[in-house]
Amino acid sequence: MSAPAATEHSAVAPAPEAVFQALADSTRLRCLALIVTHGELCVCELVHALELSQPKISRHLKLLRETGLVADRRERIWVHYRLADTLPFWTRTTLDAVVAEHADSPPFADDARRLAHMADRPDGRCSN
Amino acid sequence: MSAPAATEHSAVAPAPEAVFQALADSTRLRCLALIVTHGELCVCELVHALELSQPKISRHLKLLRETGLVADRRERIWVHYRLADTLPFWTRTTLDAVVAEHADSPPFADDARRLAHMADRPDGRCSN
DNA sequence: TTGCAATATTCGATCTTCCGTATATTCTAA
DNA sequence: TTAGAATATACGGAAGATCGAATATTGCAA
């Protein structure tokens, strides 16, 4: 084989263009912003916070996973998404910087507020 | 008027998605990497360093300009491009981080090498 | 003026991305 | 087993991105 498999979340660092492409969508960026600030979140929490359809959220999470930005973990009926452990340093720097500068503005602030007020969150997460 | 004009390079900070979209192309990212490391560069220098067609470079520079990432300055027959003065902090952080981590790898290292070896650079720039 | 070098733009064609809708899968509890 | 909740995927269609090739513009010098 000449090039890395590139089928699933490979161990090789993703090309910068691919990372930026993944960040170049408001749905994906809003999901990542919540994950950066709140840690692990399941799909239903993101659907609730962003007020978007479940298939839409799921499709965007799949792209983030294939790009290597997030990892998923199944627990009972829920799938939890978190930042990938193998995230390149510059990628983590970028995420922290953009979130720090926009977390208090729409739509990110509204997403965080809706997540905090969500009832019956999985894993006994409470609104704090 | 309800929304900002959004016709030319406006003074309002560009949305993060728009910035990431602008960075999500290898031609634009290579141009920016050279500009970050070398300061102001003219179109012919970018064409030479990246070994791409002039219309292609010019089109991508236009998008970078309209997104607010670069500013241009005409001097005689040359147009010089530099990082925009109004670049948001997080954007500058992102550019510095991604360049620091990739400047020594292809294709960025090759671009810098070709630029350094370019003959007859404008403005009396020499290869250093 | 005329010609040339540097840069910008236009035009179609092709490829990709994104979406809503519908359906499939997975897991759990009854 | 069967039903339902949570999540994922498949299927078109519409909108957007990118390209090569051709052409237009701008500035300068002869």
Tab-separated table of C-alpha atoms (C1' of nucleotides) in Angstrom:
chain	number	residue	atom	x	y	z
A	1	MET	CA	0.000	0.000	0.000
A	2	SER	CA	1.229	3.491	-0.787
A	3	ALA	CA	-0.975	5.817	1.250
A	4	PRO	CA	-2.462	5.303	4.708
A	5	ALA	CA	-5.802	3.566	4.718
A	6	ALA	CA	-7.811	6.712	5.445
A	7	THR	CA	-10.931	4.670	5.961
A	8	GLU	CA	-11.566	5.060	9.654
A	9	HIS	CA	-10.078	7.356	12.293
A	10	SER	CA	-6.454	6.588	11.551
A	11	ALA	CA	-3.521	7.250	13.859
A	12	VAL	CA	-1.810	9.589	11.389
A	13	ALA	CA	-2.360	13.286	11.974
A	14	PRO	CA	-5.042	14.688	9.669
A	15	ALA	CA	-3.960	17.240	7.067
A	16	PRO	CA	-4.551	20.829	8.210
A	17	GLU	CA	-6.905	21.483	5.280
A	18	ALA	CA	-9.047	18.535	6.363
A	19	VAL	CA	-9.231	19.851	9.919
A	20	PHE	CA	-10.174	23.335	8.741
A	21	GLN	CA	-12.769	21.838	6.405
A	22	ALA	CA	-14.289	20.034	9.376
A	23	LEU	CA	-14.402	23.292	11.340
A	24	ALA	CA	-15.900	25.229	8.425
A	25	ASP	CA	-19.501	24.407	9.294
A	26	SER	CA	-21.521	26.073	11.999
A	27	THR	CA	-23.194	22.866	13.166
A	28	ARG	CA	-19.872	21.093	13.619
A	29	LEU	CA	-18.275	24.129	15.222
A	30	ARG	CA	-21.151	24.477	17.696
A	31	CYS	CA	-20.892	20.795	18.607
A	32	LEU	CA	-17.151	21.093	19.154
A	33	ALA	CA	-17.533	24.255	21.211
A	34	LEU	CA	-19.871	22.445	23.601
A	35	ILE	CA	-17.578	19.426	23.778
A	36	VAL	CA	-14.548	21.640	24.456
A	37	THR	CA	-16.296	23.446	27.307
A	38	HIS	CA	-18.305	20.562	28.765
A	39	GLY	CA	-16.204	17.487	28.008
A	40	GLU	CA	-18.008	14.339	26.948
A	41	LEU	CA	-21.527	14.822	25.586
A	42	CYS	CA	-24.014	12.411	24.050
A	43	VAL	CA	-25.913	12.923	20.825
A	44	CYS	CA	-29.217	13.712	22.494
A	45	GLU	CA	-27.591	16.512	24.507
A	46	LEU	CA	-26.212	18.080	21.335
A	47	VAL	CA	-29.575	17.722	19.583
A	48	HIS	CA	-31.252	19.478	22.485
A	49	ALA	CA	-28.674	22.250	22.841
A	50	LEU	CA	-28.429	23.094	19.153
A	51	GLU	CA	-32.149	22.600	18.414
A	52	LEU	CA	-31.381	20.676	15.254
A	53	SER	CA	-32.595	17.347	13.919
A	54	GLN	CA	-30.983	14.158	15.194
A	55	PRO	CA	-29.916	12.898	11.734
A	56	LYS	CA	-28.247	16.218	11.032
A	57	ILE	CA	-26.265	16.153	14.262
A	58	SER	CA	-25.377	12.505	13.747
A	59	ARG	CA	-24.100	13.101	10.227
A	60	HIS	CA	-21.881	15.977	11.331
A	61	LEU	CA	-20.514	13.971	14.266
A	62	LYS	CA	-19.621	11.210	11.840
A	63	LEU	CA	-17.542	13.641	9.784
A	64	LEU	CA	-15.826	14.975	12.900
A	65	ARG	CA	-15.028	11.405	13.914
A	66	GLU	CA	-13.682	10.465	10.481
A	67	THR	CA	-11.530	13.602	10.451
A	68	GLY	CA	-10.052	12.518	13.760
A	69	LEU	CA	-11.342	15.426	15.827
A	70	VAL	CA	-13.611	13.466	18.152
A	71	ALA	CA	-13.887	9.934	19.503
A	72	ASP	CA	-17.057	8.150	20.516
A	73	ARG	CA	-17.879	5.742	23.306
A	74	ARG	CA	-21.038	3.672	23.572
A	75	GLU	CA	-22.659	3.269	27.002
A	76	ARG	CA	-26.020	1.600	27.199
A	77	ILE	CA	-28.274	3.336	24.708
A	78	TRP	CA	-26.187	6.480	24.519
A	79	VAL	CA	-23.147	7.333	22.421
A	80	HIS	CA	-20.831	9.847	24.046
A	81	TYR	CA	-18.562	12.075	22.008
A	82	ARG	CA	-15.360	13.654	23.286
A	83	LEU	CA	-12.307	15.349	21.809
A	84	ALA	CA	-9.957	12.796	20.272
A	85	ASP	CA	-7.019	11.847	22.483
A	86	THR	CA	-4.662	12.095	19.502
A	87	LEU	CA	-5.638	15.672	18.648
A	88	PRO	CA	-2.610	17.511	17.209
A	89	PHE	CA	-1.286	20.281	19.420
A	90	TRP	CA	-2.057	23.038	16.917
A	91	THR	CA	-5.630	21.755	16.583
A	92	ARG	CA	-6.206	21.914	20.323
A	93	THR	CA	-4.694	25.390	20.362
A	94	THR	CA	-7.065	26.466	17.599
A	95	LEU	CA	-10.146	25.047	19.292
A	96	ASP	CA	-9.287	26.662	22.618
A	97	ALA	CA	-8.614	30.016	20.956
A	98	VAL	CA	-11.786	30.169	18.892
A	99	VAL	CA	-13.956	28.981	21.775
A	100	ALA	CA	-12.401	31.455	24.200
A	101	GLU	CA	-13.209	34.323	21.851
A	102	HIS	CA	-16.770	33.258	20.965
A	103	ALA	CA	-18.240	31.300	23.869
A	104	ASP	CA	-20.139	34.350	25.125
A	105	SER	CA	-21.633	35.258	21.745
A	106	PRO	CA	-24.440	33.719	19.717
A	107	PRO	CA	-25.010	31.029	18.816
A	108	PHE	CA	-22.534	29.449	21.225
A	109	ALA	CA	-23.825	31.136	24.350
A	110	ASP	CA	-27.396	30.054	23.586
A	111	ASP	CA	-26.271	26.467	22.992
A	112	ALA	CA	-24.554	26.383	26.379
A	113	ARG	CA	-27.611	27.867	28.078
A	114	ARG	CA	-29.975	25.318	26.527
A	115	LEU	CA	-27.650	22.489	27.506
A	116	ALA	CA	-27.516	23.734	31.080
A	117	HIS	CA	-31.310	23.835	31.277
A	118	MET	CA	-31.839	20.412	29.688
A	119	ALA	CA	-33.881	18.048	31.807
A	120	ASP	CA	-33.161	14.335	32.216
A	121	ARG	CA	-29.601	14.401	30.952
A	122	PRO	CA	-27.925	10.987	30.702
A	123	ASP	CA	-25.278	9.735	33.114
A	124	GLY	CA	-26.807	11.782	35.916
A	125	ARG	CA	-25.284	14.967	34.566
A	126	CYS	CA	-26.911	17.934	36.226
A	127	SER	CA	-27.168	21.527	35.125
A	128	ASN	CA	-24.130	23.249	36.496
B	1	MET	CA	-30.110	48.188	6.961
B	2	SER	CA	-30.293	45.059	9.047
B	3	ALA	CA	-27.046	43.185	8.367
B	4	PRO	CA	-23.566	44.558	7.672
B	5	ALA	CA	-22.845	45.233	4.029
B	6	ALA	CA	-20.607	42.169	3.609
B	7	THR	CA	-19.579	43.329	0.153
B	8	GLU	CA	-15.902	44.158	0.624
B	9	HIS	CA	-13.451	43.527	3.438
B	10	SER	CA	-15.599	44.947	6.194
B	11	ALA	CA	-14.402	46.072	9.597
B	12	VAL	CA	-16.562	43.529	11.441
B	13	ALA	CA	-14.798	40.363	12.500
B	14	PRO	CA	-15.502	37.491	10.121
B	15	ALA	CA	-17.487	34.535	11.435
B	16	PRO	CA	-15.272	31.645	12.561
B	17	GLU	CA	-16.864	29.298	10.005
B	18	ALA	CA	-15.939	31.705	7.220
B	19	VAL	CA	-12.345	31.872	8.418
B	20	PHE	CA	-12.098	28.085	8.634
B	21	GLN	CA	-13.654	27.778	5.194
B	22	ALA	CA	-10.964	30.094	3.851
B	23	LEU	CA	-8.267	27.959	5.490
B	24	ALA	CA	-9.795	24.713	4.182
B	25	ASP	CA	-7.951	24.786	0.881
B	26	SER	CA	-4.358	23.799	0.358
B	27	THR	CA	-3.584	26.611	-2.084
B	28	ARG	CA	-4.861	29.269	0.300
B	29	LEU	CA	-3.170	27.654	3.295
B	30	ARG	CA	0.160	27.512	1.456
B	31	CYS	CA	-0.139	31.185	0.491
B	32	LEU	CA	-0.916	32.149	4.059
B	33	ALA	CA	1.936	30.066	5.441
B	34	LEU	CA	4.393	31.926	3.237
B	35	ILE	CA	2.883	35.283	4.171
B	36	VAL	CA	3.022	34.428	7.873
B	37	THR	CA	6.686	33.467	7.713
B	38	HIS	CA	7.902	36.028	5.160
B	39	GLY	CA	5.638	39.032	5.660
B	40	GLU	CA	4.445	40.891	2.600
B	41	LEU	CA	4.638	38.960	-0.689
B	42	CYS	CA	3.498	39.804	-4.189
B	43	VAL	CA	1.455	37.585	-6.465
B	44	CYS	CA	4.353	36.622	-8.713
B	45	GLU	CA	6.326	35.385	-5.701
B	46	LEU	CA	3.447	33.162	-4.635
B	47	VAL	CA	3.000	31.886	-8.185
B	48	HIS	CA	6.679	30.995	-8.313
B	49	ALA	CA	6.839	29.392	-4.865
B	50	LEU	CA	3.702	27.296	-5.213
B	51	GLU	CA	4.253	26.418	-8.879
B	52	LEU	CA	0.616	27.083	-9.703
B	53	SER	CA	-1.061	29.166	-12.388
B	54	GLN	CA	-1.400	32.902	-11.869
B	55	PRO	CA	-5.204	32.976	-12.256
B	56	LYS	CA	-5.511	30.244	-9.653
B	57	ILE	CA	-3.367	32.099	-7.129
B	58	SER	CA	-5.169	35.338	-7.864
B	59	ARG	CA	-8.592	33.829	-7.366
B	60	HIS	CA	-7.606	32.335	-4.022
B	61	LEU	CA	-6.050	35.602	-2.862
B	62	LYS	CA	-9.291	37.343	-3.681
B	63	LEU	CA	-11.182	34.985	-1.410
B	64	LEU	CA	-8.657	35.495	1.396
B	65	ARG	CA	-9.035	39.248	0.970
B	66	GLU	CA	-12.833	39.127	0.970
B	67	THR	CA	-12.769	36.971	4.090
B	68	GLY	CA	-10.643	39.598	5.799
B	69	LEU	CA	-7.543	37.481	6.274
B	70	VAL	CA	-5.199	39.473	4.047
B	71	ALA	CA	-4.880	43.024	2.774
B	72	ASP	CA	-3.336	44.103	-0.489
B	73	ARG	CA	-1.224	47.082	-1.485
B	74	ARG	CA	-0.451	48.117	-5.033
B	75	GLU	CA	3.067	49.368	-5.835
B	76	ARG	CA	3.942	49.991	-9.450
B	77	ILE	CA	3.049	46.863	-11.350
B	78	TRP	CA	3.034	44.607	-8.303
B	79	VAL	CA	0.318	43.873	-5.770
B	80	HIS	CA	1.634	42.952	-2.352
B	81	TYR	CA	-0.370	40.831	0.042
B	82	ARG	CA	0.059	40.817	3.805
B	83	LEU	CA	-1.882	39.583	6.819
B	84	ALA	CA	-4.805	41.878	7.554
B	85	ASP	CA	-4.188	44.390	10.324
B	86	THR	CA	-7.613	43.668	11.822
B	87	LEU	CA	-7.020	39.924	12.106
B	88	PRO	CA	-8.881	38.590	15.174
B	89	PHE	CA	-6.620	37.343	17.944
B	90	TRP	CA	-7.803	33.751	17.713
B	91	THR	CA	-7.169	33.760	13.972
B	92	ARG	CA	-3.596	34.918	14.408
B	93	THR	CA	-3.139	32.279	17.109
B	94	THR	CA	-4.444	29.612	14.745
B	95	LEU	CA	-2.210	30.661	11.855
B	96	ASP	CA	0.877	30.758	14.048
B	97	ALA	CA	0.074	27.350	15.544
B	98	VAL	CA	-0.554	25.535	12.278
B	99	VAL	CA	2.450	27.102	10.573
B	100	ALA	CA	4.745	26.296	13.496
B	101	GLU	CA	3.731	22.648	13.314
B	102	HIS	CA	3.918	22.252	9.523
B	103	ALA	CA	6.498	24.697	8.149
B	104	ASP	CA	9.155	21.971	7.935
B	105	SER	CA	6.921	19.448	6.147
B	106	PRO	CA	5.710	19.266	2.570
B	107	PRO	CA	4.357	21.111	0.794
B	108	PHE	CA	5.175	24.109	2.980
B	109	ALA	CA	8.916	23.484	3.241
B	110	ASP	CA	9.210	23.166	-0.542
B	111	ASP	CA	7.281	26.397	-1.059
B	112	ALA	CA	9.652	28.260	1.258
B	113	ARG	CA	12.675	26.759	-0.477
B	114	ARG	CA	11.458	27.755	-3.949
B	115	LEU	CA	10.676	31.269	-2.726
B	116	ALA	CA	14.167	31.592	-1.259
B	117	HIS	CA	15.738	30.535	-4.554
B	118	MET	CA	13.562	32.788	-6.707
B	119	ALA	CA	15.544	35.136	-8.943
B	120	ASP	CA	14.620	38.769	-9.619
B	121	ARG	CA	12.210	39.179	-6.743
B	122	PRO	CA	10.430	42.543	-6.623
B	123	ASP	CA	11.292	45.319	-4.157
B	124	GLY	CA	14.890	44.191	-4.056
B	125	ARG	CA	14.018	41.267	-1.794
B	126	CYS	CA	16.921	38.871	-1.706
B	127	SER	CA	17.031	35.192	-0.799
B	128	ASN	CA	17.665	35.072	2.903
C	1	DT	C1'	0.305	55.674	-28.739
C	2	DT	C1'	1.923	51.093	-28.581
C	3	DG	C1'	3.482	47.063	-26.382
C	4	DC	C1'	4.474	44.310	-22.560
C	5	DA	C1'	4.478	42.556	-17.795
C	6	DA	C1'	1.694	41.755	-13.705
C	7	DT	C1'	-2.629	40.929	-12.014
C	8	DA	C1'	-7.686	40.255	-12.133
C	9	DT	C1'	-11.974	38.457	-13.879
C	10	DT	C1'	-15.301	35.677	-16.546
C	11	DC	C1'	-17.239	31.419	-18.239
C	12	DG	C1'	-18.777	26.570	-18.147
C	13	DA	C1'	-18.018	22.241	-16.500
C	14	DT	C1'	-17.232	19.164	-12.775
C	15	DC	C1'	-17.091	17.879	-8.211
C	16	DT	C1'	-18.356	18.279	-3.404
C	17	DT	C1'	-21.228	19.545	0.448
C	18	DC	C1'	-25.379	19.934	2.826
C	19	DC	C1'	-30.037	19.049	3.686
C	20	DG	C1'	-34.782	16.779	4.653
C	21	DT	C1'	-36.991	12.588	4.640
C	22	DA	C1'	-37.274	7.956	5.254
C	23	DT	C1'	-35.442	3.862	7.038
C	24	DA	C1'	-32.125	0.879	9.432
C	25	DT	C1'	-29.549	-0.480	13.536
C	26	DT	C1'	-28.587	-1.109	18.416
C	27	DC	C1'	-29.724	-1.597	22.979
C	28	DT	C1'	-32.826	-2.197	26.896
C	29	DA	C1'	-36.809	-3.246	29.499
C	30	DA	C1'	-41.129	-5.416	29.909
D	1	DT	C1'	-40.018	-11.843	21.816
D	2	DT	C1'	-41.718	-7.409	21.308
D	3	DA	C1'	-41.839	-2.403	21.793
D	4	DG	C1'	-39.646	1.724	22.157
D	5	DA	C1'	-35.752	4.989	22.749
D	6	DA	C1'	-31.303	6.541	20.953
D	7	DT	C1'	-28.469	6.665	17.188
D	8	DA	C1'	-26.899	5.828	12.380
D	9	DT	C1'	-27.286	5.463	7.429
D	10	DA	C1'	-29.265	5.749	2.573
D	11	DC	C1'	-31.250	8.444	-0.977
D	12	DG	C1'	-31.965	12.023	-4.028
D	13	DG	C1'	-31.873	17.125	-4.907
D	14	DA	C1'	-30.219	21.840	-4.363
D	15	DA	C1'	-26.526	24.896	-3.515
D	16	DG	C1'	-21.681	25.904	-3.438
D	17	DA	C1'	-16.624	25.273	-4.489
D	18	DT	C1'	-12.926	24.657	-7.677
D	19	DC	C1'	-10.775	24.417	-11.926
D	20	DG	C1'	-8.648	25.362	-16.768
D	21	DA	C1'	-8.881	28.306	-20.415
D	22	DA	C1'	-9.716	32.554	-22.298
D	23	DT	C1'	-10.002	37.409	-21.748
D	24	DA	C1'	-9.905	41.896	-19.366
D	25	DT	C1'	-7.513	45.394	-16.675
D	26	DT	C1'	-3.741	48.120	-14.877
D	27	DG	C1'	0.713	50.380	-14.882
D	28	DC	C1'	4.810	51.567	-17.068
D	29	DA	C1'	8.294	52.318	-20.537
D	30	DA	C1'	9.781	53.032	-25.177
